PDB file of N, CA and C in Angstrom:
ATOM      1  N   MET A 117     163.829 114.515 152.911  1.00 51.00           N
ATOM      2  CA  MET A 117     162.621 113.625 152.462  1.00 51.00           C
ATOM      3  C   MET A 117     163.566 113.378 150.283  1.00 51.00           C
ATOM      4  N   SER A 118     165.088 114.359 150.280  1.00 55.00           N
ATOM      5  CA  SER A 118     164.623 113.880 149.316  1.00 55.00           C
ATOM      6  C   SER A 118     165.543 112.120 149.039  1.00 55.00           C
ATOM      7  N   THR A 119     165.824 111.852 149.764  1.00 59.00           N
ATOM      8  CA  THR A 119     166.384 110.833 150.219  1.00 59.00           C
ATOM      9  C   THR A 119     164.784 109.239 149.998  1.00 59.00           C
ATOM     10  N   THR A 120     163.592 109.744 150.593  1.00 57.00           N
ATOM     11  CA  THR A 120     162.687 108.743 150.602  1.00 57.00           C
ATOM     12  C   THR A 120     162.818 108.418 149.197  1.00 57.00           C
ATOM     13  N   THR A 121     162.338 109.627 148.434  1.00 58.00           N
ATOM     14  CA  THR A 121     161.427 109.560 147.030  1.00 58.00           C
ATOM     15  C   THR A 121     163.035 108.828 146.134  1.00 58.00           C
ATOM     16  N   THR A 122     164.096 108.952 146.357  1.00 57.00           N
ATOM     17  CA  THR A 122     165.307 108.218 145.758  1.00 57.00           C
ATOM     18  C   THR A 122     165.260 106.590 145.359  1.00 57.00           C
ATOM     19  N   GLU A 123     165.284 106.662 146.881  1.00 56.00           N
ATOM     20  CA  GLU A 123     164.751 104.453 147.476  1.00 56.00           C
ATOM     21  C   GLU A 123     163.456 104.165 146.512  1.00 56.00           C
ATOM     22  N   GLU A 124     162.476 105.291 146.879  1.00 55.00           N
ATOM     23  CA  GLU A 124     161.241 104.644 146.020  1.00 55.00           C
ATOM     24  C   GLU A 124     161.704 104.992 144.592  1.00 55.00           C
ATOM     25  N   VAL A 125     161.976 105.344 143.906  1.00 53.00           N
ATOM     26  CA  VAL A 125     162.421 105.643 142.726  1.00 53.00           C
ATOM     27  C   VAL A 125     163.148 104.194 141.920  1.00 53.00           C
ATOM     28  N   GLN A 126     164.259 103.787 142.836  1.00 61.00           N
ATOM     29  CA  GLN A 126     165.340 102.873 142.879  1.00 61.00           C
ATOM     30  C   GLN A 126     164.167 101.444 143.155  1.00 61.00           C
ATOM     31  N   SER A 127     163.818 101.297 144.392  1.00 61.00           N
ATOM     32  CA  SER A 127     163.507 100.119 144.080  1.00 61.00           C
ATOM     33  C   SER A 127     161.863  99.639 143.607  1.00 61.00           C
ATOM     34  N   ALA A 128     161.336 100.644 142.826  1.00 56.00           N
ATOM     35  CA  ALA A 128     159.774 100.879 141.562  1.00 56.00           C
ATOM     36  C   ALA A 128     160.416 100.121 140.837  1.00 56.00           C
ATOM     37  N   PRO A 129     160.099  98.718 139.967  1.00 58.00           N
ATOM     38  CA  PRO A 129     160.332  98.511 138.709  1.00 58.00           C
ATOM     39  C   PRO A 129     160.125  99.699 137.777  1.00 58.00           C
ATOM     40  N   ALA A 130     161.466  98.760 136.688  1.00 60.00           N
ATOM     41  CA  ALA A 130     161.128 100.060 135.391  1.00 60.00           C
ATOM     42  C   ALA A 130     159.943  99.202 134.622  1.00 60.00           C
ATOM     43  N   PRO A 131     159.368 100.494 133.895  1.00 59.00           N
ATOM     44  CA  PRO A 131     158.273  99.852 132.917  1.00 59.00           C
ATOM     45  C   PRO A 131     159.612  98.972 132.098  1.00 59.00           C
ATOM     46  N   ALA A 132     158.567  98.136 131.313  1.00 58.00           N
ATOM     47  CA  ALA A 132     159.076  97.908 130.037  1.00 58.00           C
ATOM     48  C   ALA A 132     158.019  98.521 128.873  1.00 58.00           C
ATOM     49  N   PRO A 133     159.228  98.689 128.606  1.00 59.00           N
ATOM     50  CA  PRO A 133     159.576  99.753 126.577  1.00 59.00           C
ATOM     51  C   PRO A 133     158.450  98.315 126.357  1.00 59.00           C
ATOM     52  N   VAL A 134     157.653  99.444 125.762  1.00 55.00           N
ATOM     53  CA  VAL A 134     157.233  98.702 124.458  1.00 55.00           C
ATOM     54  C   VAL A 134     158.550  98.075 123.665  1.00 55.00           C
ATOM     55  N   THR A 135     158.178  97.555 123.473  1.00 59.00           N
ATOM     56  CA  THR A 135     159.320  96.720 121.141  1.00 59.00           C
ATOM     57  C   THR A 135     158.330  96.656 119.954  1.00 59.00           C
ATOM     58  N   THR A 136     158.769  97.407 119.584  1.00 61.00           N
ATOM     59  CA  THR A 136     158.130  96.023 117.903  1.00 61.00           C
ATOM     60  C   THR A 136     159.030  95.267 118.056  1.00 61.00           C
ATOM     61  N   LYS A 137     159.418  93.810 116.600  1.00 67.00           N
ATOM     62  CA  LYS A 137     159.585  93.001 116.353  1.00 67.00           C
ATOM     63  C   LYS A 137     160.391  93.715 114.629  1.00 67.00           C
ATOM     64  N   ASN A 138     161.564  94.521 115.046  1.00 69.00           N
ATOM     65  CA  ASN A 138     161.789  94.816 113.952  1.00 69.00           C
ATOM     66  C   ASN A 138     162.074  94.365 112.911  1.00 69.00           C
ATOM     67  N   LEU A 139     162.056  94.257 111.661  1.00 70.00           N
ATOM     68  CA  LEU A 139     161.976  93.028 110.337  1.00 70.00           C
ATOM     69  C   LEU A 139     163.233  93.766 109.287  1.00 70.00           C
ATOM     70  N   GLY A 140     163.348  94.688 110.384  1.00 75.00           N
ATOM     71  CA  GLY A 140     165.050  94.833 108.420  1.00 75.00           C
ATOM     72  C   GLY A 140     164.033  95.729 107.115  1.00 75.00           C
ATOM     73  N   MET A 141     164.449  96.100 106.740  1.00 81.00           N
ATOM     74  CA  MET A 141     164.181  96.833 105.201  1.00 81.00           C
ATOM     75  C   MET A 141     162.954  96.103 105.160  1.00 81.00           C
ATOM     76  N   ARG A 142     162.141  96.824 104.348  1.00 81.00           N
ATOM     77  CA  ARG A 142     161.810  95.973 103.065  1.00 81.00           C
ATOM     78  C   ARG A 142     162.396  95.810 101.835  1.00 81.00           C
ATOM     79  N   LYS A 143     160.806  94.331 101.471  1.00 81.00           N
ATOM     80  CA  LYS A 143     161.829  93.984  99.549  1.00 81.00           C
ATOM     81  C   LYS A 143     161.548  95.850  98.610  1.00 81.00           C
ATOM     82  N   ASN A 144     159.967  95.561  98.690  1.00 82.00           N
ATOM     83  CA  ASN A 144     160.212  96.296  97.465  1.00 82.00           C
ATOM     84  C   ASN A 144     160.172  98.091  98.129  1.00 82.00           C
ATOM     85  N   GLY A 145     160.525  98.612  99.971  1.00 84.00           N
ATOM     86  CA  GLY A 145     161.308  99.846  99.812  1.00 84.00           C
ATOM     87  C   GLY A 145     160.254 100.591 100.369  1.00 84.00           C
ATOM     88  N   LYS A 146     158.930 100.220 100.686  1.00 86.00           N
ATOM     89  CA  LYS A 146     158.049 101.492 101.057  1.00 86.00           C
ATOM     90  C   LYS A 146     157.649 100.797 102.221  1.00 86.00           C
ATOM     91  N   GLN A 147     158.407 101.465 103.358  1.00 86.00           N
ATOM     92  CA  GLN A 147     158.152 101.445 104.980  1.00 86.00           C
ATOM     93  C   GLN A 147     158.029 102.093 105.078  1.00 86.00           C
ATOM     94  N   TRP A 148     156.854 102.838 104.675  1.00 89.00           N
ATOM     95  CA  TRP A 148     156.196 103.688 105.255  1.00 89.00           C
ATOM     96  C   TRP A 148     155.098 102.893 105.838  1.00 89.00           C
ATOM     97  N   HIS A 149     155.208 101.157 104.391  1.00 89.00           N
ATOM     98  CA  HIS A 149     152.888 101.236 104.602  1.00 89.00           C
ATOM     99  C   HIS A 149     153.756 100.337 106.445  1.00 89.00           C
ATOM    100  N   GLU A 150     152.227  99.795 106.652  1.00 88.00           N
ATOM    101  CA  GLU A 150     152.659  98.152 106.711  1.00 88.00           C
ATOM    102  C   GLU A 150     152.005  97.075 107.428  1.00 88.00           C
ATOM    103  N   PRO A 151     152.504  96.912 107.943  1.00 85.00           N
ATOM    104  CA  PRO A 151     153.399  95.063 107.163  1.00 85.00           C
ATOM    105  C   PRO A 151     151.934  94.047 106.836  1.00 85.00           C
ATOM    106  N   LYS A 152     151.900  93.222 106.085  1.00 83.00           N
ATOM    107  CA  LYS A 152     151.071  93.199 105.853  1.00 83.00           C
ATOM    108  C   LYS A 152     150.818  92.306 106.728  1.00 83.00           C
ATOM    109  N   LYS A 153     149.184  91.535 107.023  1.00 85.00           N
ATOM    110  CA  LYS A 153     149.083  90.196 108.201  1.00 85.00           C
ATOM    111  C   LYS A 153     149.158  88.850 106.746  1.00 85.00           C
ATOM    112  N   ALA A 154     148.731  88.094 107.160  1.00 86.00           N
ATOM    113  CA  ALA A 154     149.416  86.337 106.829  1.00 86.00           C
ATOM    114  C   ALA A 154     147.870  86.292 106.341  1.00 86.00           C
ATOM    115  N   PHE A 155     147.644  86.130 105.457  1.00 86.00           N
ATOM    116  CA  PHE A 155     145.779  85.537 104.293  1.00 86.00           C
ATOM    117  C   PHE A 155     145.360  84.601 105.085  1.00 86.00           C
ATOM    118  N   ARG A 156     144.563  84.922 105.681  1.00 83.00           N
ATOM    119  CA  ARG A 156     144.042  83.418 106.528  1.00 83.00           C
ATOM    120  C   ARG A 156     142.589  83.757 105.822  1.00 83.00           C
ATOM    121  N   PRO A 157     142.328  83.332 105.205  1.00 82.00           N
ATOM    122  CA  PRO A 157     140.446  83.136 103.874  1.00 82.00           C
ATOM    123  C   PRO A 157     139.263  82.466 105.406  1.00 82.00           C
ATOM    124  N   ALA A 158     140.197  80.657 106.261  1.00 77.00           N
ATOM    125  CA  ALA A 158     138.229  80.319 106.946  1.00 77.00           C
ATOM    126  C   ALA A 158     138.236  81.201 107.575  1.00 77.00           C
ATOM    127  N   ALA A 159     139.152  81.900 107.884  1.00 71.00           N
ATOM    128  CA  ALA A 159     138.705  82.949 109.737  1.00 71.00           C
ATOM    129  C   ALA A 159     137.230  83.538 109.367  1.00 71.00           C
ATOM    130  N   GLY A 160     136.364  83.789 108.413  1.00 74.00           N
ATOM    131  CA  GLY A 160     135.813  84.460 108.560  1.00 74.00           C
ATOM    132  C   GLY A 160     134.149  83.785 108.304  1.00 74.00           C
ATOM    133  N   LEU A 161     134.696  82.523 108.727  1.00 82.00           N
ATOM    134  CA  LEU A 161     133.728  81.466 107.919  1.00 82.00           C
ATOM    135  C   LEU A 161     133.023  81.048 109.053  1.00 82.00           C
ATOM    136  N   THR A 162     131.530  80.826 109.142  1.00 81.00           N
ATOM    137  CA  THR A 162     130.583  80.763 110.141  1.00 81.00           C
ATOM    138  C   THR A 162     130.431  79.278 110.225  1.00 81.00           C
ATOM    139  N   SER A 163     130.141  79.237 111.852  1.00 88.00           N
ATOM    140  CA  SER A 163     128.889  78.141 111.833  1.00 88.00           C
ATOM    141  C   SER A 163     128.273  77.654 111.070  1.00 88.00           C
ATOM    142  N   TYR A 164     128.237  76.098 111.485  1.00 89.00           N
ATOM    143  CA  TYR A 164     126.663  75.398 109.944  1.00 89.00           C
ATOM    144  C   TYR A 164     125.173  75.780 110.734  1.00 89.00           C
ATOM    145  N   GLU A 165     124.555  76.179 112.193  1.00 91.00           N
ATOM    146  CA  GLU A 165     124.069  76.675 112.867  1.00 91.00           C
ATOM    147  C   GLU A 165     123.521  77.206 112.634  1.00 91.00           C
ATOM    148  N   LYS A 166     124.391  77.956 112.124  1.00 91.00           N
ATOM    149  CA  LYS A 166     124.850  79.947 111.345  1.00 91.00           C
ATOM    150  C   LYS A 166     124.136  79.635 110.876  1.00 91.00           C
ATOM    151  N   ARG A 167     124.489  79.007 110.123  1.00 90.00           N
ATOM    152  CA  ARG A 167     124.431  79.484 108.137  1.00 90.00           C
ATOM    153  C   ARG A 167     122.783  78.800 108.120  1.00 90.00           C
ATOM    154  N   ALA A 168     122.204  78.216 109.510  1.00 93.00           N
ATOM    155  CA  ALA A 168     121.056  77.184 109.016  1.00 93.00           C
ATOM    156  C   ALA A 168     120.310  78.404 109.159  1.00 93.00           C
ATOM    157  N   LYS A 169     120.570  78.777 110.815  1.00 95.00           N
ATOM    158  CA  LYS A 169     119.088  79.878 111.927  1.00 95.00           C
ATOM    159  C   LYS A 169     119.096  81.130 109.909  1.00 95.00           C
ATOM    160  N   ASP A 170     120.574  81.836 109.837  1.00 95.00           N
ATOM    161  CA  ASP A 170     120.225  82.210 108.537  1.00 95.00           C
ATOM    162  C   ASP A 170     119.550  82.225 107.504  1.00 95.00           C
ATOM    163  N   ARG A 171     119.286  81.464 107.097  1.00 96.00           N
ATOM    164  CA  ARG A 171     118.864  80.292 106.225  1.00 96.00           C
ATOM    165  C   ARG A 171     117.576  80.276 105.675  1.00 96.00           C
ATOM    166  N   VAL A 172     116.842  80.014 107.684  1.00 97.00           N
ATOM    167  CA  VAL A 172     115.819  79.730 108.259  1.00 97.00           C
ATOM    168  C   VAL A 172     115.315  81.772 108.063  1.00 97.00           C
ATOM    169  N   ALA A 173     115.546  82.183 108.721  1.00 97.00           N
ATOM    170  CA  ALA A 173     115.128  83.549 108.329  1.00 97.00           C
ATOM    171  C   ALA A 173     115.223  84.423 107.156  1.00 97.00           C
ATOM    172  N   GLN A 174     115.734  84.125 106.391  1.00 98.00           N
ATOM    173  CA  GLN A 174     115.662  84.641 105.216  1.00 98.00           C
ATOM    174  C   GLN A 174     114.791  83.587 103.886  1.00 98.00           C
ATOM    175  N   ALA A 175     114.265  82.879 104.187  1.00 98.00           N
ATOM    176  CA  ALA A 175     113.564  81.868 103.948  1.00 98.00           C
ATOM    177  C   ALA A 175     111.718  82.651 104.679  1.00 98.00           C
ATOM    178  N   LEU A 176     111.937  82.555 104.852  1.00 98.00           N
ATOM    179  CA  LEU A 176     110.619  84.039 106.022  1.00 98.00           C
ATOM    180  C   LEU A 176     110.203  85.141 105.976  1.00 98.00           C
ATOM    181  N   VAL A 177     111.757  86.013 105.082  1.00 98.00           N
ATOM    182  CA  VAL A 177     111.611  86.815 104.632  1.00 98.00           C
ATOM    183  C   VAL A 177     110.990  86.394 103.254  1.00 98.00           C
ATOM    184  N   LYS A 178     111.582  86.107 101.866  1.00 98.00           N
ATOM    185  CA  LYS A 178     111.123  85.609 101.454  1.00 98.00           C
ATOM    186  C   LYS A 178     109.712  85.434 101.302  1.00 98.00           C
ATOM    187  N   ALA A 179     109.340  84.404 101.737  1.00 98.00           N
ATOM    188  CA  ALA A 179     107.983  83.680 101.903  1.00 98.00           C
ATOM    189  C   ALA A 179     106.678  85.285 102.571  1.00 98.00           C
ATOM    190  N   LYS A 180     107.389  86.093 102.464  1.00 98.00           N
ATOM    191  CA  LYS A 180     106.852  87.314 103.239  1.00 98.00           C
ATOM    192  C   LYS A 180     106.466  88.554 101.832  1.00 98.00           C
ATOM    193  N   GLU A 181     108.024  88.534 101.256  1.00 98.00           N
ATOM    194  CA  GLU A 181     107.756  89.900  99.989  1.00 98.00           C
ATOM    195  C   GLU A 181     106.883  87.878  99.381  1.00 98.00           C
ATOM    196  N   LYS A 182     107.051  87.791  98.715  1.00 98.00           N
ATOM    197  CA  LYS A 182     106.477  86.337  98.406  1.00 98.00           C
ATOM    198  C   LYS A 182     104.287  86.786  97.815  1.00 98.00           C
ATOM    199  N   GLU A 183     104.237  87.122  99.675  1.00 98.00           N
ATOM    200  CA  GLU A 183     102.871  87.366 100.468  1.00 98.00           C
ATOM    201  C   GLU A 183     102.595  87.874  99.916  1.00 98.00           C
ATOM    202  N   LEU A 184     103.342  89.456 100.100  1.00 98.00           N
ATOM    203  CA  LEU A 184     103.449  90.856  99.633  1.00 98.00           C
ATOM    204  C   LEU A 184     103.150  91.314  98.516  1.00 98.00           C
ATOM    205  N   LYS A 185     103.702  90.830  98.079  1.00 98.00           N
ATOM    206  CA  LYS A 185     103.160  91.054  95.962  1.00 98.00           C
ATOM    207  C   LYS A 185     102.976  90.204  95.569  1.00 98.00           C
ATOM    208  N   GLU A 186     101.809  89.164  96.492  1.00 98.00           N
ATOM    209  CA  GLU A 186     101.103  88.898  95.324  1.00 98.00           C
ATOM    210  C   GLU A 186      99.369  89.260  95.767  1.00 98.00           C
ATOM    211  N   GLU A 187     100.121  90.569  97.284  1.00 98.00           N
ATOM    212  CA  GLU A 187      98.558  90.783  97.183  1.00 98.00           C
ATOM    213  C   GLU A 187      98.673  92.084  96.479  1.00 98.00           C
ATOM    214  N   LYS A 188      99.305  92.583  96.201  1.00 98.00           N
ATOM    215  CA  LYS A 188      99.657  93.627  95.175  1.00 98.00           C
ATOM    216  C   LYS A 188      99.297  93.529  93.647  1.00 98.00           C
ATOM    217  N   GLU A 189      99.056  91.885  93.511  1.00 98.00           N
ATOM    218  CA  GLU A 189      99.248  92.570  92.139  1.00 98.00           C
ATOM    219  C   GLU A 189      97.296  92.032  91.991  1.00 98.00           C
ATOM    220  N   ALA A 190      96.993  91.030  92.504  1.00 97.00           N
ATOM    221  CA  ALA A 190      96.094  91.482  93.560  1.00 97.00           C
ATOM    222  C   ALA A 190      95.162  92.431  93.676  1.00 97.00           C
ATOM    223  N   GLU A 191      95.677  92.960  94.554  1.00 97.00           N
ATOM    224  CA  GLU A 191      94.327  93.949  94.539  1.00 97.00           C
ATOM    225  C   GLU A 191      94.795  95.719  92.995  1.00 97.00           C
ATOM    226  N   ARG A 192      96.005  94.605  92.282  1.00 98.00           N
ATOM    227  CA  ARG A 192      96.160  95.420  90.935  1.00 98.00           C
ATOM    228  C   ARG A 192      95.211  94.768  89.939  1.00 98.00           C
ATOM    229  N   GLN A 193      95.539  93.376  89.348  1.00 97.00           N
ATOM    230  CA  GLN A 193      94.533  92.772  88.802  1.00 97.00           C
ATOM    231  C   GLN A 193      92.707  93.536  88.750  1.00 97.00           C
ATOM    232  N   ARG A 194      92.255  93.595  90.908  1.00 98.00           N
ATOM    233  CA  ARG A 194      90.922  94.138  90.836  1.00 98.00           C
ATOM    234  C   ARG A 194      90.826  94.876  89.731  1.00 98.00           C
ATOM    235  N   ARG A 195      91.984  96.285  90.171  1.00 98.00           N
ATOM    236  CA  ARG A 195      91.445  97.640  89.675  1.00 98.00           C
ATOM    237  C   ARG A 195      90.670  97.103  87.521  1.00 98.00           C
ATOM    238  N   ILE A 196      92.024  96.956  87.509  1.00 98.00           N
ATOM    239  CA  ILE A 196      92.509  95.621  85.751  1.00 98.00           C
ATOM    240  C   ILE A 196      90.918  95.862  86.034  1.00 98.00           C
ATOM    241  N   THR A 197      90.117  94.929  86.145  1.00 97.00           N
ATOM    242  CA  THR A 197      89.103  93.627  85.822  1.00 97.00           C
ATOM    243  C   THR A 197      87.602  95.575  86.068  1.00 97.00           C
ATOM    244  N   ALA A 198      88.470  95.273  87.260  1.00 97.00           N
ATOM    245  CA  ALA A 198      86.783  97.323  88.109  1.00 97.00           C
ATOM    246  C   ALA A 198      86.510  97.712  86.624  1.00 97.00           C
ATOM    247  N   LEU A 199      87.681  98.448  85.919  1.00 98.00           N
ATOM    248  CA  LEU A 199      87.990  99.255  84.791  1.00 98.00           C
ATOM    249  C   LEU A 199      87.504  99.002  83.336  1.00 98.00           C
ATOM    250  N   LYS A 200      87.642  98.139  83.328  1.00 97.00           N
ATOM    251  CA  LYS A 200      86.636  97.484  81.940  1.00 97.00           C
ATOM    252  C   LYS A 200      86.397  96.657  82.376  1.00 97.00           C
ATOM    253  N   GLU A 201      85.141  96.478  82.932  1.00 97.00           N
ATOM    254  CA  GLU A 201      83.947  96.231  83.063  1.00 97.00           C
ATOM    255  C   GLU A 201      83.889  97.739  83.234  1.00 97.00           C
ATOM    256  N   LYS A 202      84.153  98.397  83.926  1.00 97.00           N
ATOM    257  CA  LYS A 202      83.335  99.452  83.830  1.00 97.00           C
ATOM    258  C   LYS A 202      83.217 100.318  82.001  1.00 97.00           C
ATOM    259  N   ARG A 203      84.732 100.686  81.864  1.00 97.00           N
ATOM    260  CA  ARG A 203      84.037 100.500  80.228  1.00 97.00           C
ATOM    261  C   ARG A 203      83.882 100.102  79.590  1.00 97.00           C
ATOM    262  N   ALA A 204      83.042  99.075  79.234  1.00 96.00           N
ATOM    263  CA  ALA A 204      82.149  98.418  78.068  1.00 96.00           C
ATOM    264  C   ALA A 204      81.142  97.481  78.954  1.00 96.00           C
ATOM    265  N   ALA A 205      80.396  98.201  80.393  1.00 96.00           N
ATOM    266  CA  ALA A 205      78.911  98.976  79.953  1.00 96.00           C
ATOM    267  C   ALA A 205      78.466 100.297  79.743  1.00 96.00           C
ATOM    268  N   LYS A 206      79.927 100.783  80.394  1.00 96.00           N
ATOM    269  CA  LYS A 206      79.721 102.099  79.461  1.00 96.00           C
ATOM    270  C   LYS A 206      79.586 101.838  77.938  1.00 96.00           C
ATOM    271  N   GLU A 207      80.324 100.915  77.043  1.00 96.00           N
ATOM    272  CA  GLU A 207      80.013 101.077  75.525  1.00 96.00           C
ATOM    273  C   GLU A 207      78.727 100.339  75.792  1.00 96.00           C
ATOM    274  N   GLU A 208      78.832  99.729  76.565  1.00 94.00           N
ATOM    275  CA  GLU A 208      77.015  98.857  76.044  1.00 94.00           C
ATOM    276  C   GLU A 208      75.698  99.406  76.061  1.00 94.00           C
ATOM    277  N   LYS A 209      76.521 100.338  77.282  1.00 92.00           N
ATOM    278  CA  LYS A 209      75.123 102.011  77.207  1.00 92.00           C
ATOM    279  C   LYS A 209      74.862 102.679  75.632  1.00 92.00           C
ATOM    280  N   GLU A 210      75.867 102.757  75.625  1.00 94.00           N
ATOM    281  CA  GLU A 210      75.926 104.402  74.492  1.00 94.00           C
ATOM    282  C   GLU A 210      75.400 103.362  73.011  1.00 94.00           C
ATOM    283  N   ARG A 211      75.508 101.950  72.844  1.00 91.00           N
ATOM    284  CA  ARG A 211      75.544 101.477  72.224  1.00 91.00           C
ATOM    285  C   ARG A 211      73.519 101.207  71.889  1.00 91.00           C
ATOM    286  N   TYR A 212      72.993 100.242  72.674  1.00 90.00           N
ATOM    287  CA  TYR A 212      72.259 100.562  73.657  1.00 90.00           C
ATOM    288  C   TYR A 212      70.407 102.317  73.273  1.00 90.00           C
ATOM    289  N   GLU A 213      72.103 102.932  72.641  1.00 90.00           N
ATOM    290  CA  GLU A 213      71.164 104.417  74.006  1.00 90.00           C
ATOM    291  C   GLU A 213      71.660 104.965  71.403  1.00 90.00           C
ATOM    292  N   GLN A 214      71.910 103.781  71.659  1.00 90.00           N
ATOM    293  CA  GLN A 214      72.313 104.664  69.686  1.00 90.00           C
ATOM    294  C   GLN A 214      71.420 103.729  69.316  1.00 90.00           C
ATOM    295  N   ILE A 215      71.001 102.468  69.834  1.00 88.00           N
ATOM    296  CA  ILE A 215      69.856 101.342  68.984  1.00 88.00           C
ATOM    297  C   ILE A 215      68.475 102.227  69.263  1.00 88.00           C
ATOM    298  N   ALA A 216      67.984 102.878  70.280  1.00 86.00           N
ATOM    299  CA  ALA A 216      67.064 103.467  70.474  1.00 86.00           C
ATOM    300  C   ALA A 216      67.338 104.651  69.573  1.00 86.00           C
ATOM    301  N   ALA A 217      67.487 105.801  69.502  1.00 86.00           N
ATOM    302  CA  ALA A 217      67.988 106.472  68.870  1.00 86.00           C
ATOM    303  C   ALA A 217      67.118 106.461  67.302  1.00 86.00           C
ATOM    304  N   LYS A 218      67.998 104.656  66.471  1.00 85.00           N
ATOM    305  CA  LYS A 218      68.011 105.037  65.254  1.00 85.00           C
ATOM    306  C   LYS A 218      66.520 104.506  65.475  1.00 85.00           C
ATOM    307  N   MET A 219      66.379 102.948  66.517  1.00 85.00           N
ATOM    308  CA  MET A 219      64.260 102.961  66.278  1.00 85.00           C
ATOM    309  C   MET A 219      63.249 104.089  66.672  1.00 85.00           C
ATOM    310  N   HIS A 220      64.094 104.623  67.536  1.00 81.00           N
ATOM    311  CA  HIS A 220      62.827 106.057  67.781  1.00 81.00           C
ATOM    312  C   HIS A 220      62.495 107.262  66.060  1.00 81.00           C
ATOM    313  N   LYS A 221      63.907 107.209  65.412  1.00 81.00           N
ATOM    314  CA  LYS A 221      63.959 108.171  64.424  1.00 81.00           C
ATOM    315  C   LYS A 221      63.499 107.190  63.346  1.00 81.00           C
ATOM    316  N   LYS A 222      63.415 106.286  63.238  1.00 82.00           N
ATOM    317  CA  LYS A 222      62.756 104.817  62.207  1.00 82.00           C
ATOM    318  C   LYS A 222      61.227 105.529  62.417  1.00 82.00           C
ATOM    319  N   ARG A 223      60.259 105.329  64.373  1.00 82.00           N
ATOM    320  CA  ARG A 223      59.605 105.506  64.164  1.00 82.00           C
ATOM    321  C   ARG A 223      58.628 106.591  63.554  1.00 82.00           C
ATOM    322  N   VAL A 224      59.309 107.439  64.390  1.00 82.00           N
ATOM    323  CA  VAL A 224      59.004 109.239  63.548  1.00 82.00           C
ATOM    324  C   VAL A 224      58.564 109.500  62.009  1.00 82.00           C
ATOM    325  N   GLU A 225      59.318 109.270  61.411  1.00 82.00           N
ATOM    326  CA  GLU A 225      59.585 108.560  60.461  1.00 82.00           C
ATOM    327  C   GLU A 225      58.483 107.445  59.566  1.00 82.00           C
ATOM    328  N   ARG A 226      57.768 107.026  59.965  1.00 82.00           N
ATOM    329  CA  ARG A 226      57.140 105.868  60.091  1.00 82.00           C
ATOM    330  C   ARG A 226      55.047 106.587  60.336  1.00 82.00           C
ATOM    331  N   LEU A 227      55.372 107.570  61.252  1.00 80.00           N
ATOM    332  CA  LEU A 227      54.227 108.338  61.447  1.00 80.00           C
ATOM    333  C   LEU A 227      53.758 109.396  60.912  1.00 80.00           C
ATOM    334  N   LYS A 228      55.410 109.811  60.310  1.00 80.00           N
ATOM    335  CA  LYS A 228      55.002 111.181  60.022  1.00 80.00           C
ATOM    336  C   LYS A 228      54.159 110.736  58.300  1.00 80.00           C
ATOM    337  N   ARG A 229      54.530 110.035  57.579  1.00 73.00           N
ATOM    338  CA  ARG A 229      53.850 109.080  56.475  1.00 73.00           C
ATOM    339  C   ARG A 229      53.024 108.418  56.406  1.00 73.00           C
TER     340      ARG A 229
END
């Protein structure tokens, strides 16, 4: 049995050792840092179709936001006008009451004479 295991080991190909390219000593002396990769500014660029799709989606979102803001502002304005009308009606009622009281007072004084 021991002969078959040694034959199998010898006949099986040895796994290739994982080697990293040795670049030598770093010039700045910071060997513990990872080596930097090449700067590729065009790597993240998207296609025109994707950008156009994104623009359309953004336009839809913007339109919806604008619609919601307009609805909110219209509701706010409606509440403000209702409040102003209510205050104006209250002031008008108070004015009429003051006029009525004054007229009543004049009538009472006239009747006393």
